[in-house]
């Protein structure tokens, strides 16, 4: 579901009608019960994972409504943000485990729904049924699930949470971004910011996870997607972002790709595309960490990006250069270093 029907050929193209797909791809009949969900792709970015000696990051929690708890740092000057285990989930695939860190402050209702669906076993044996190379991997039931197996409140639509009030824990990185007045990170999660409106929103950087929906904004329900390639930033402020991958991006790249002529929807679902199991981490599970822009390693990377401060570069005529935070993302790890 990024959109229940997607677009492709680098702009927006329409999926074949339900009746056409029924006759052509009998095995995929059920996938076209949902309406079209659209997404476009553009850009390139890097996603990195690091590890070494552990340094415990201190966290507190605050109520944000909807039954969710939003973790915050004691100080937004800390070098690492420790993701509470209850906001960390694993999707077991044929290629290995993909671990996702959630931040309820970005979209509290969507995060709560995502975790509730996982706890109910909704995604078990579902699949990444639409995978567009360099764009997104989309997963869920596409409305083909047995509604009798799950509580009705898990399947209803959710009001959009495209933006949120600006949080004091946001660290600013760039003020010359193409798609936002300012960009930076909320506890290691990439965000755009409008200071005048006092708003923030999750950015569509590689590894970011968001809910899919129909064209109408308040229609997300059960499906989600992960950005696996270039950063489709035109989707910012138009989709409800819930988190980012902290482990397993290279595994997502192994997923079978769909037919570009049908928007990336797979003709046949095999075990290679399946989600074997999804679960929320227990409170005693290994914690994951997100680097913040205050980390010295990140500062050095940004300085090199802005000023080309490296012997490899010989021409910085147009420096200092603006930083694309989707290219210069903070790192993720199962240890702080």
CSV table of N, CA and C in Angstrom, one decimal, residues 131-202:
chain,number,residue,atom,x,y,z
A,131,UNK,N,7.3,-4.8,-5.4
A,131,UNK,CA,8.7,-4.4,-5.1
A,131,UNK,C,9.2,-3.7,-6.4
A,132,UNK,N,9.5,-2.4,-6.3
A,132,UNK,CA,10.0,-1.7,-7.5
A,132,UNK,C,11.5,-1.4,-7.2
A,133,UNK,N,12.3,-1.8,-8.1
A,133,UNK,CA,13.8,-1.6,-8.0
A,133,UNK,C,14.1,-0.1,-7.9
A,134,UNK,N,14.9,0.2,-6.8
A,134,UNK,CA,15.3,1.6,-6.7
A,134,UNK,C,14.2,2.5,-6.1
A,135,UNK,N,13.1,1.9,-5.6
A,135,UNK,CA,12.0,2.7,-5.1
A,135,UNK,C,11.5,2.2,-3.8
A,136,UNK,N,10.6,1.2,-3.8
A,136,UNK,CA,10.0,0.7,-2.5
A,136,UNK,C,9.7,-0.8,-2.5
A,137,UNK,N,9.6,-1.3,-1.3
A,137,UNK,CA,9.1,-2.7,-1.2
A,137,UNK,C,7.8,-2.5,-0.3
A,138,UNK,N,6.7,-3.0,-0.9
A,138,UNK,CA,5.4,-2.8,-0.2
A,138,UNK,C,4.9,-4.1,0.2
A,139,UNK,N,4.4,-4.1,1.5
A,139,UNK,CA,3.9,-5.4,2.0
A,139,UNK,C,2.6,-5.3,2.7
A,140,UNK,N,2.0,-6.4,2.9
A,140,UNK,CA,0.7,-6.5,3.6
A,140,UNK,C,-0.3,-7.3,2.8
A,141,UNK,N,-1.6,-7.2,3.2
A,141,UNK,CA,-2.5,-8.2,2.6
A,141,UNK,C,-3.2,-7.6,1.3
A,142,UNK,N,-3.1,-6.3,1.1
A,142,UNK,CA,-3.8,-5.7,0.0
A,142,UNK,C,-5.3,-6.1,0.1
A,143,UNK,N,-5.9,-6.1,1.3
A,143,UNK,CA,-7.3,-6.4,1.6
A,143,UNK,C,-7.7,-7.8,1.2
A,144,UNK,N,-6.7,-8.7,1.1
A,144,UNK,CA,-7.1,-10.1,0.9
A,144,UNK,C,-7.1,-11.0,2.1
A,145,UNK,N,-6.9,-10.4,3.3
A,145,UNK,CA,-6.9,-11.1,4.5
A,145,UNK,C,-8.3,-11.6,4.9
A,146,UNK,N,-8.4,-12.5,5.8
A,146,UNK,CA,-9.6,-13.0,6.3
A,146,UNK,C,-10.0,-12.1,7.5
A,147,UNK,N,-11.0,-11.2,7.2
A,147,UNK,CA,-11.3,-10.2,8.2
A,147,UNK,C,-11.9,-10.8,9.5
A,148,UNK,N,-12.4,-12.1,9.4
A,148,UNK,CA,-13.0,-12.7,10.6
A,148,UNK,C,-11.9,-13.1,11.6
A,149,UNK,N,-10.6,-13.2,11.2
A,149,UNK,CA,-9.5,-13.6,12.1
A,149,UNK,C,-9.0,-12.4,12.9
A,150,UNK,N,-9.4,-11.2,12.6
A,150,UNK,CA,-8.8,-10.0,13.3
A,150,UNK,C,-9.9,-9.1,13.8
A,151,UNK,N,-9.6,-8.4,14.9
A,151,UNK,CA,-10.6,-7.5,15.4
A,151,UNK,C,-10.8,-6.3,14.4
A,152,UNK,N,-12.1,-5.9,14.4
A,152,UNK,CA,-12.5,-4.9,13.4
A,152,UNK,C,-11.7,-3.6,13.5
A,153,UNK,N,-11.3,-3.3,14.7
A,153,UNK,CA,-10.6,-2.0,14.9
A,153,UNK,C,-9.2,-2.0,14.4
A,154,UNK,N,-8.7,-3.2,14.0
A,154,UNK,CA,-7.4,-3.3,13.4
A,154,UNK,C,-7.4,-3.1,11.9
A,155,UNK,N,-8.6,-3.1,11.3
A,155,UNK,CA,-8.7,-3.1,9.9
A,155,UNK,C,-9.3,-1.8,9.4
A,156,UNK,N,-9.8,-0.9,10.3
A,156,UNK,CA,-10.4,0.3,9.9
A,156,UNK,C,-9.3,1.3,9.4
A,157,UNK,N,-9.8,2.3,8.7
A,157,UNK,CA,-8.8,3.3,8.2
A,157,UNK,C,-8.4,4.2,9.3
A,158,UNK,N,-7.2,4.9,9.1
A,158,UNK,CA,-6.7,5.8,10.1
A,158,UNK,C,-6.6,7.2,9.5
A,159,UNK,N,-6.9,8.2,10.3
A,159,UNK,CA,-6.7,9.5,9.9
A,159,UNK,C,-5.2,9.8,9.7
A,160,UNK,N,-4.9,10.5,8.6
A,160,UNK,CA,-3.6,10.8,8.2
A,160,UNK,C,-2.8,11.6,9.3
A,161,UNK,N,-1.5,11.3,9.4
A,161,UNK,CA,-0.6,11.9,10.3
A,161,UNK,C,0.6,12.4,9.5
A,162,UNK,N,0.4,13.2,8.6
A,162,UNK,CA,1.5,13.7,7.7
A,162,UNK,C,2.5,14.5,8.4
A,163,UNK,N,2.1,15.4,9.3
A,163,UNK,CA,2.9,16.3,10.0
A,163,UNK,C,2.6,16.2,11.5
A,164,UNK,N,3.6,16.7,12.3
A,164,UNK,CA,3.4,16.7,13.8
A,164,UNK,C,3.9,18.1,14.3
A,165,UNK,N,3.5,18.5,15.5
A,165,UNK,CA,4.1,19.7,16.1
A,165,UNK,C,5.6,19.5,16.3
A,166,UNK,N,6.4,20.6,16.1
A,166,UNK,CA,7.8,20.5,16.1
A,166,UNK,C,8.3,20.1,17.5
A,167,UNK,N,9.1,19.1,17.6
A,167,UNK,CA,9.6,18.5,18.9
A,167,UNK,C,10.9,19.2,19.2
A,168,UNK,N,11.1,19.5,20.5
A,168,UNK,CA,12.4,20.1,20.9
A,168,UNK,C,13.6,19.3,20.8
A,169,UNK,N,13.4,18.0,20.5
A,169,UNK,CA,14.6,17.1,20.4
A,169,UNK,C,15.1,17.1,18.9
A,170,UNK,N,14.5,17.8,18.0
A,170,UNK,CA,15.0,17.9,16.7
A,170,UNK,C,16.3,18.6,16.6
A,171,UNK,N,17.3,18.0,15.9
A,171,UNK,CA,18.6,18.6,15.7
A,171,UNK,C,18.7,19.0,14.2
A,172,UNK,N,18.9,20.3,13.9
A,172,UNK,CA,18.9,20.8,12.6
A,172,UNK,C,20.2,20.6,11.9
A,173,UNK,N,20.2,20.2,10.6
A,173,UNK,CA,21.4,20.0,9.9
A,173,UNK,C,21.5,20.9,8.7
A,174,UNK,N,20.4,21.1,7.9
A,174,UNK,CA,20.4,21.8,6.7
A,174,UNK,C,19.3,22.8,6.5
A,175,UNK,N,19.6,24.0,6.0
A,175,UNK,CA,18.5,25.0,5.8
A,175,UNK,C,18.4,25.3,4.3
A,176,UNK,N,19.1,24.6,3.4
A,176,UNK,CA,19.0,24.8,2.0
A,176,UNK,C,18.5,23.5,1.3
A,177,UNK,N,17.6,22.8,1.9
A,177,UNK,CA,17.0,21.6,1.4
A,177,UNK,C,16.0,22.0,0.3
A,178,UNK,N,15.9,21.1,-0.7
A,178,UNK,CA,15.0,21.4,-1.9
A,178,UNK,C,13.6,21.2,-1.5
A,179,UNK,N,13.3,20.4,-0.5
A,179,UNK,CA,11.9,20.1,-0.2
A,179,UNK,C,11.3,20.6,1.1
A,180,UNK,N,12.2,21.2,1.9
A,180,UNK,CA,11.7,21.6,3.2
A,180,UNK,C,12.5,22.9,3.6
A,181,UNK,N,12.0,23.8,4.4
A,181,UNK,CA,12.7,24.9,4.9
A,181,UNK,C,14.0,24.5,5.7
A,182,UNK,N,13.8,23.4,6.5
A,182,UNK,CA,15.0,22.9,7.2
A,182,UNK,C,14.8,21.4,7.3
A,183,UNK,N,16.0,20.7,7.4
A,183,UNK,CA,16.0,19.3,7.6
A,183,UNK,C,16.9,18.9,8.8
A,184,UNK,N,16.7,17.8,9.4
A,184,UNK,CA,17.6,17.4,10.5
A,184,UNK,C,17.1,16.0,11.0
A,185,UNK,N,17.3,15.7,12.3
A,185,UNK,CA,16.9,14.4,12.8
A,185,UNK,C,16.2,14.6,14.1
A,186,UNK,N,15.2,13.8,14.3
A,186,UNK,CA,14.5,13.6,15.6
A,186,UNK,C,15.0,12.3,16.2
A,187,UNK,N,15.9,12.4,17.2
A,187,UNK,CA,16.5,11.2,17.8
A,187,UNK,C,17.0,10.2,16.8
A,188,UNK,N,17.6,10.7,15.7
A,188,UNK,CA,18.2,9.9,14.7
A,188,UNK,C,17.2,9.5,13.5
A,189,UNK,N,16.0,10.0,13.6
A,189,UNK,CA,15.0,9.7,12.5
A,189,UNK,C,15.0,11.0,11.6
A,190,UNK,N,15.2,10.9,10.3
A,190,UNK,CA,15.3,12.1,9.5
A,190,UNK,C,13.9,12.8,9.4
A,191,UNK,N,14.0,14.1,9.5
A,191,UNK,CA,12.7,14.9,9.5
A,191,UNK,C,12.9,16.2,8.7
A,192,UNK,N,11.8,16.7,8.2
A,192,UNK,CA,11.8,18.1,7.7
A,192,UNK,C,11.1,18.9,8.7
A,193,UNK,N,11.4,20.2,8.6
A,193,UNK,CA,10.9,21.2,9.6
A,193,UNK,C,10.5,22.5,9.0
A,194,UNK,N,9.4,23.0,9.4
A,194,UNK,CA,9.0,24.4,9.1
A,194,UNK,C,8.8,25.1,10.4
A,195,UNK,N,9.8,26.0,10.7
A,195,UNK,CA,9.8,26.7,12.0
A,195,UNK,C,8.7,27.6,12.1
A,196,UNK,N,8.3,28.3,11.0
A,196,UNK,CA,7.2,29.2,11.1
A,196,UNK,C,5.9,28.6,11.4
A,197,UNK,N,5.7,27.4,10.9
A,197,UNK,CA,4.4,26.6,11.2
A,197,UNK,C,4.6,25.8,12.4
A,198,UNK,N,5.8,25.7,12.9
A,198,UNK,CA,6.2,24.8,14.1
A,198,UNK,C,5.7,23.4,13.8
A,199,UNK,N,6.1,22.9,12.6
A,199,UNK,CA,5.8,21.6,12.2
A,199,UNK,C,7.0,20.8,11.9
A,200,UNK,N,6.9,19.5,12.0
A,200,UNK,CA,7.9,18.5,11.5
A,200,UNK,C,7.2,17.4,10.8
A,201,UNK,N,8.0,16.6,10.0
A,201,UNK,CA,7.5,15.4,9.3
A,201,UNK,C,8.6,14.5,9.0
A,202,UNK,N,8.3,13.2,8.9
A,202,UNK,CA,9.3,12.2,8.5
A,202,UNK,C,9.6,12.3,7.0
